[in-house]
Amino acid sequence: MPTNANFHRTLHNTIRAKINDVDFDAGTIPGHDGSAVVVLYDNDPRTQPDGGLFVRVLLVPGLTRQITMGSSRMFRHFGTIVAEIHQRINTGTAASLDVADTLASAFRGSTVSGITYQSPEVLLLGREDEGQFFRVSVRVPYYSDEQESA
């Protein structure tokens, strides 16, 4: 990932582009009505869809470590992608688990555009507070290096 004043914006846009490229193949997800899987990002102005299932994605930056010294320093930025899949209550869990598996396999152990994605975790979160949706979370740790010249 190149050094620039917009490092974090570029990093987040690159991750969002990878998520947008994931083919959920909504027509083959059991228990899903065949409509497109809607992906909402952190601070997205759109509201959640009324029906079907949707994914809310939050990109959580973590620690930064300096990994080389000298005139050309390298900094490693860590973070986590948190993708929460929401499926209407009383429609089963198959569709949300299929979406979770699709997301996990799209990121698992790969390096794309200078971002290394590590082993995803799939967590069953259960019903949300209002009780309208069953939730499954996919958490993907990642890191990216930033080169800085002194």
PDB file of C-alpha atoms in Angstrom:
ATOM      1  CA  MET A   1       0.000   0.000   0.000  1.00  0.00           C
ATOM      2  CA  PRO A   2       1.633   3.295  -1.031  1.00  0.00           C
ATOM      3  CA  THR A   3       2.362   6.081   1.440  1.00  0.00           C
ATOM      4  CA  ASN A   4       0.029   9.037   1.065  1.00  0.00           C
ATOM      5  CA  ALA A   5      -1.874  11.531   3.166  1.00  0.00           C
ATOM      6  CA  ASN A   6      -5.024   9.455   2.618  1.00  0.00           C
ATOM      7  CA  PHE A   7      -3.643   6.094   3.795  1.00  0.00           C
ATOM      8  CA  HIS A   8      -6.641   5.087   5.918  1.00  0.00           C
ATOM      9  CA  ARG A   9      -9.207   6.281   3.381  1.00  0.00           C
ATOM     10  CA  THR A  10      -7.434   4.302   0.651  1.00  0.00           C
ATOM     11  CA  LEU A  11      -7.195   1.260   2.923  1.00  0.00           C
ATOM     12  CA  HIS A  12     -10.910   1.345   3.759  1.00  0.00           C
ATOM     13  CA  ASN A  13     -11.936   1.930   0.129  1.00  0.00           C
ATOM     14  CA  THR A  14      -9.808  -1.037  -0.967  1.00  0.00           C
ATOM     15  CA  ILE A  15     -11.480  -3.307   1.607  1.00  0.00           C
ATOM     16  CA  ARG A  16     -14.944  -2.037   0.620  1.00  0.00           C
ATOM     17  CA  ALA A  17     -14.164  -2.735  -3.044  1.00  0.00           C
ATOM     18  CA  LYS A  18     -13.199  -6.328  -2.151  1.00  0.00           C
ATOM     19  CA  ILE A  19     -16.455  -6.783  -0.231  1.00  0.00           C
ATOM     20  CA  ASN A  20     -18.408  -5.337  -3.185  1.00  0.00           C
ATOM     21  CA  ASP A  21     -16.768  -7.958  -5.433  1.00  0.00           C
ATOM     22  CA  VAL A  22     -18.039 -10.863  -3.287  1.00  0.00           C
ATOM     23  CA  ASP A  23     -20.618 -12.875  -5.229  1.00  0.00           C
ATOM     24  CA  PHE A  24     -23.290 -13.887  -2.748  1.00  0.00           C
ATOM     25  CA  ASP A  25     -25.297 -15.623  -5.507  1.00  0.00           C
ATOM     26  CA  ALA A  26     -28.525 -14.698  -3.701  1.00  0.00           C
ATOM     27  CA  GLY A  27     -30.624 -16.866  -6.009  1.00  0.00           C
ATOM     28  CA  THR A  28     -29.094 -20.029  -4.556  1.00  0.00           C
ATOM     29  CA  ILE A  29     -29.146 -19.135  -0.855  1.00  0.00           C
ATOM     30  CA  PRO A  30     -31.636 -21.468   0.893  1.00  0.00           C
ATOM     31  CA  GLY A  31     -34.457 -19.678   2.681  1.00  0.00           C
ATOM     32  CA  HIS A  32     -33.700 -16.401   0.916  1.00  0.00           C
ATOM     33  CA  ASP A  33     -36.159 -14.775  -1.452  1.00  0.00           C
ATOM     34  CA  GLY A  34     -33.581 -14.420  -4.248  1.00  0.00           C
ATOM     35  CA  SER A  35     -33.241 -10.646  -3.948  1.00  0.00           C
ATOM     36  CA  ALA A  36     -29.753  -9.167  -3.864  1.00  0.00           C
ATOM     37  CA  VAL A  37     -27.952  -9.261  -0.541  1.00  0.00           C
ATOM     38  CA  VAL A  38     -27.743  -5.615   0.552  1.00  0.00           C
ATOM     39  CA  VAL A  39     -24.424  -4.503   2.070  1.00  0.00           C
ATOM     40  CA  LEU A  40     -24.472  -1.405   4.305  1.00  0.00           C
ATOM     41  CA  TYR A  41     -21.214   0.178   5.460  1.00  0.00           C
ATOM     42  CA  ASP A  42     -20.382   2.107   8.606  1.00  0.00           C
ATOM     43  CA  ASN A  43     -21.953   5.567   8.433  1.00  0.00           C
ATOM     44  CA  ASP A  44     -23.990   4.539   5.361  1.00  0.00           C
ATOM     45  CA  PRO A  45     -26.836   7.015   4.757  1.00  0.00           C
ATOM     46  CA  ARG A  46     -29.156   4.245   3.511  1.00  0.00           C
ATOM     47  CA  THR A  47     -31.521   2.552   5.934  1.00  0.00           C
ATOM     48  CA  GLN A  48     -31.692  -1.182   6.436  1.00  0.00           C
ATOM     49  CA  PRO A  49     -33.985  -3.039   4.027  1.00  0.00           C
ATOM     50  CA  ASP A  50     -37.425  -4.072   5.263  1.00  0.00           C
ATOM     51  CA  GLY A  51     -37.213  -7.713   4.236  1.00  0.00           C
ATOM     52  CA  GLY A  52     -34.759 -10.383   3.225  1.00  0.00           C
ATOM     53  CA  LEU A  53     -31.328 -10.332   4.678  1.00  0.00           C
ATOM     54  CA  PHE A  54     -28.633  -7.701   4.752  1.00  0.00           C
ATOM     55  CA  VAL A  55     -25.030  -7.285   5.865  1.00  0.00           C
ATOM     56  CA  ARG A  56     -23.818  -4.358   7.951  1.00  0.00           C
ATOM     57  CA  VAL A  57     -20.041  -3.860   7.644  1.00  0.00           C
ATOM     58  CA  LEU A  58     -17.856  -1.968  10.081  1.00  0.00           C
ATOM     59  CA  LEU A  59     -14.114  -1.505   9.501  1.00  0.00           C
ATOM     60  CA  VAL A  60     -12.380  -1.244  12.861  1.00  0.00           C
ATOM     61  CA  PRO A  61      -8.811   0.092  12.828  1.00  0.00           C
ATOM     62  CA  GLY A  62      -6.507  -1.334  15.465  1.00  0.00           C
ATOM     63  CA  LEU A  63      -2.977  -0.804  16.636  1.00  0.00           C
ATOM     64  CA  THR A  64      -0.113   0.426  14.475  1.00  0.00           C
ATOM     65  CA  ARG A  65       3.416  -0.908  14.988  1.00  0.00           C
ATOM     66  CA  GLN A  66       6.664   0.400  13.558  1.00  0.00           C
ATOM     67  CA  ILE A  67       8.371  -2.630  12.009  1.00  0.00           C
ATOM     68  CA  THR A  68      11.535  -1.095  10.455  1.00  0.00           C
ATOM     69  CA  MET A  69      13.809   1.763  11.455  1.00  0.00           C
ATOM     70  CA  GLY A  70      16.123   4.058   9.512  1.00  0.00           C
ATOM     71  CA  SER A  71      15.559   6.439   6.627  1.00  0.00           C
ATOM     72  CA  SER A  72      12.817   4.287   5.146  1.00  0.00           C
ATOM     73  CA  ARG A  73      10.482   3.316   7.981  1.00  0.00           C
ATOM     74  CA  MET A  74       7.676   0.781   7.718  1.00  0.00           C
ATOM     75  CA  PHE A  75       4.517   0.881   9.818  1.00  0.00           C
ATOM     76  CA  ARG A  76       2.107  -2.049  10.085  1.00  0.00           C
ATOM     77  CA  HIS A  77      -1.556  -1.122  10.581  1.00  0.00           C
ATOM     78  CA  PHE A  78      -3.836  -3.785  12.079  1.00  0.00           C
ATOM     79  CA  GLY A  79      -7.615  -3.842  11.944  1.00  0.00           C
ATOM     80  CA  THR A  80     -10.718  -6.007  11.806  1.00  0.00           C
ATOM     81  CA  ILE A  81     -13.557  -6.241   9.328  1.00  0.00           C
ATOM     82  CA  VAL A  82     -16.796  -6.885  11.218  1.00  0.00           C
ATOM     83  CA  ALA A  83     -19.604  -8.039   8.923  1.00  0.00           C
ATOM     84  CA  GLU A  84     -22.888  -8.624  10.730  1.00  0.00           C
ATOM     85  CA  ILE A  85     -25.451 -10.598   8.735  1.00  0.00           C
ATOM     86  CA  HIS A  86     -29.087  -9.903   9.627  1.00  0.00           C
ATOM     87  CA  GLN A  87     -31.826 -12.385   8.681  1.00  0.00           C
ATOM     88  CA  ARG A  88     -35.487 -12.085   9.632  1.00  0.00           C
ATOM     89  CA  ILE A  89     -36.505 -14.143  12.669  1.00  0.00           C
ATOM     90  CA  ASN A  90     -38.387 -17.379  11.938  1.00  0.00           C
ATOM     91  CA  THR A  91     -36.762 -17.885   8.511  1.00  0.00           C
ATOM     92  CA  GLY A  92     -34.025 -20.290   9.660  1.00  0.00           C
ATOM     93  CA  THR A  93     -30.292 -19.774   9.753  1.00  0.00           C
ATOM     94  CA  ALA A  94     -29.239 -21.353   6.443  1.00  0.00           C
ATOM     95  CA  ALA A  95     -29.138 -18.109   4.438  1.00  0.00           C
ATOM     96  CA  SER A  96     -27.126 -16.168   7.026  1.00  0.00           C
ATOM     97  CA  LEU A  97     -24.659 -19.031   7.449  1.00  0.00           C
ATOM     98  CA  ASP A  98     -24.239 -19.322   3.654  1.00  0.00           C
ATOM     99  CA  VAL A  99     -23.506 -15.592   3.433  1.00  0.00           C
ATOM    100  CA  ALA A 100     -21.059 -15.939   6.365  1.00  0.00           C
ATOM    101  CA  ASP A 101     -19.266 -18.829   4.635  1.00  0.00           C
ATOM    102  CA  THR A 102     -19.106 -16.857   1.381  1.00  0.00           C
ATOM    103  CA  LEU A 103     -17.574 -13.835   3.140  1.00  0.00           C
ATOM    104  CA  ALA A 104     -15.128 -15.937   5.153  1.00  0.00           C
ATOM    105  CA  SER A 105     -13.861 -17.829   2.116  1.00  0.00           C
ATOM    106  CA  ALA A 106     -13.504 -14.593   0.084  1.00  0.00           C
ATOM    107  CA  PHE A 107     -11.018 -13.210   2.627  1.00  0.00           C
ATOM    108  CA  ARG A 108      -9.411 -16.265   4.266  1.00  0.00           C
ATOM    109  CA  GLY A 109      -5.616 -16.228   4.120  1.00  0.00           C
ATOM    110  CA  SER A 110      -5.238 -13.893   1.149  1.00  0.00           C
ATOM    111  CA  THR A 111      -3.227 -10.804   0.336  1.00  0.00           C
ATOM    112  CA  VAL A 112      -4.858  -8.400  -2.115  1.00  0.00           C
ATOM    113  CA  SER A 113      -3.700  -4.860  -2.972  1.00  0.00           C
ATOM    114  CA  GLY A 114      -1.203  -4.830  -0.098  1.00  0.00           C
ATOM    115  CA  ILE A 115      -3.703  -5.928   2.569  1.00  0.00           C
ATOM    116  CA  THR A 116      -3.212  -9.314   4.247  1.00  0.00           C
ATOM    117  CA  TYR A 117      -6.414 -10.930   5.504  1.00  0.00           C
ATOM    118  CA  GLN A 118      -6.052 -13.523   8.227  1.00  0.00           C
ATOM    119  CA  SER A 119      -8.312 -16.329   9.435  1.00  0.00           C
ATOM    120  CA  PRO A 120     -11.979 -15.206   9.755  1.00  0.00           C
ATOM    121  CA  GLU A 121     -14.169 -16.074  12.728  1.00  0.00           C
ATOM    122  CA  VAL A 122     -17.875 -16.842  12.307  1.00  0.00           C
ATOM    123  CA  LEU A 123     -19.952 -16.155  15.421  1.00  0.00           C
ATOM    124  CA  LEU A 124     -23.657 -16.799  15.973  1.00  0.00           C
ATOM    125  CA  LEU A 125     -24.918 -13.717  17.820  1.00  0.00           C
ATOM    126  CA  GLY A 126     -28.603 -14.671  18.005  1.00  0.00           C
ATOM    127  CA  ARG A 127     -31.518 -12.264  18.067  1.00  0.00           C
ATOM    128  CA  GLU A 128     -30.913  -8.538  18.139  1.00  0.00           C
ATOM    129  CA  ASP A 129     -32.431  -6.417  20.911  1.00  0.00           C
ATOM    130  CA  GLU A 130     -35.646  -5.639  19.028  1.00  0.00           C
ATOM    131  CA  GLY A 131     -36.043  -9.328  18.196  1.00  0.00           C
ATOM    132  CA  GLN A 132     -36.699  -8.841  14.459  1.00  0.00           C
ATOM    133  CA  PHE A 133     -33.439 -10.299  13.111  1.00  0.00           C
ATOM    134  CA  PHE A 134     -31.157 -13.244  13.792  1.00  0.00           C
ATOM    135  CA  ARG A 135     -27.500 -12.177  13.516  1.00  0.00           C
ATOM    136  CA  VAL A 136     -24.322 -13.911  12.440  1.00  0.00           C
ATOM    137  CA  SER A 137     -20.996 -12.085  12.593  1.00  0.00           C
ATOM    138  CA  VAL A 138     -17.919 -12.607  10.432  1.00  0.00           C
ATOM    139  CA  ARG A 139     -14.757 -11.003  11.801  1.00  0.00           C
ATOM    140  CA  VAL A 140     -11.693 -10.828   9.588  1.00  0.00           C
ATOM    141  CA  PRO A 141      -8.430  -9.556  11.088  1.00  0.00           C
ATOM    142  CA  TYR A 142      -6.176  -7.805   8.579  1.00  0.00           C
ATOM    143  CA  TYR A 143      -2.997  -5.775   8.354  1.00  0.00           C
ATOM    144  CA  SER A 144      -1.387  -3.468   5.838  1.00  0.00           C
ATOM    145  CA  ASP A 145       2.067  -1.928   5.700  1.00  0.00           C
ATOM    146  CA  GLU A 146       2.756   1.754   5.122  1.00  0.00           C
ATOM    147  CA  GLN A 147       6.184   2.827   3.892  1.00  0.00           C
ATOM    148  CA  GLU A 148       7.373   6.227   5.098  1.00  0.00           C
ATOM    149  CA  SER A 149      10.508   7.941   3.861  1.00  0.00           C
ATOM    150  CA  ALA A 150      12.240  10.280   6.281  1.00  0.00           C
TER     151      ALA A 150
END
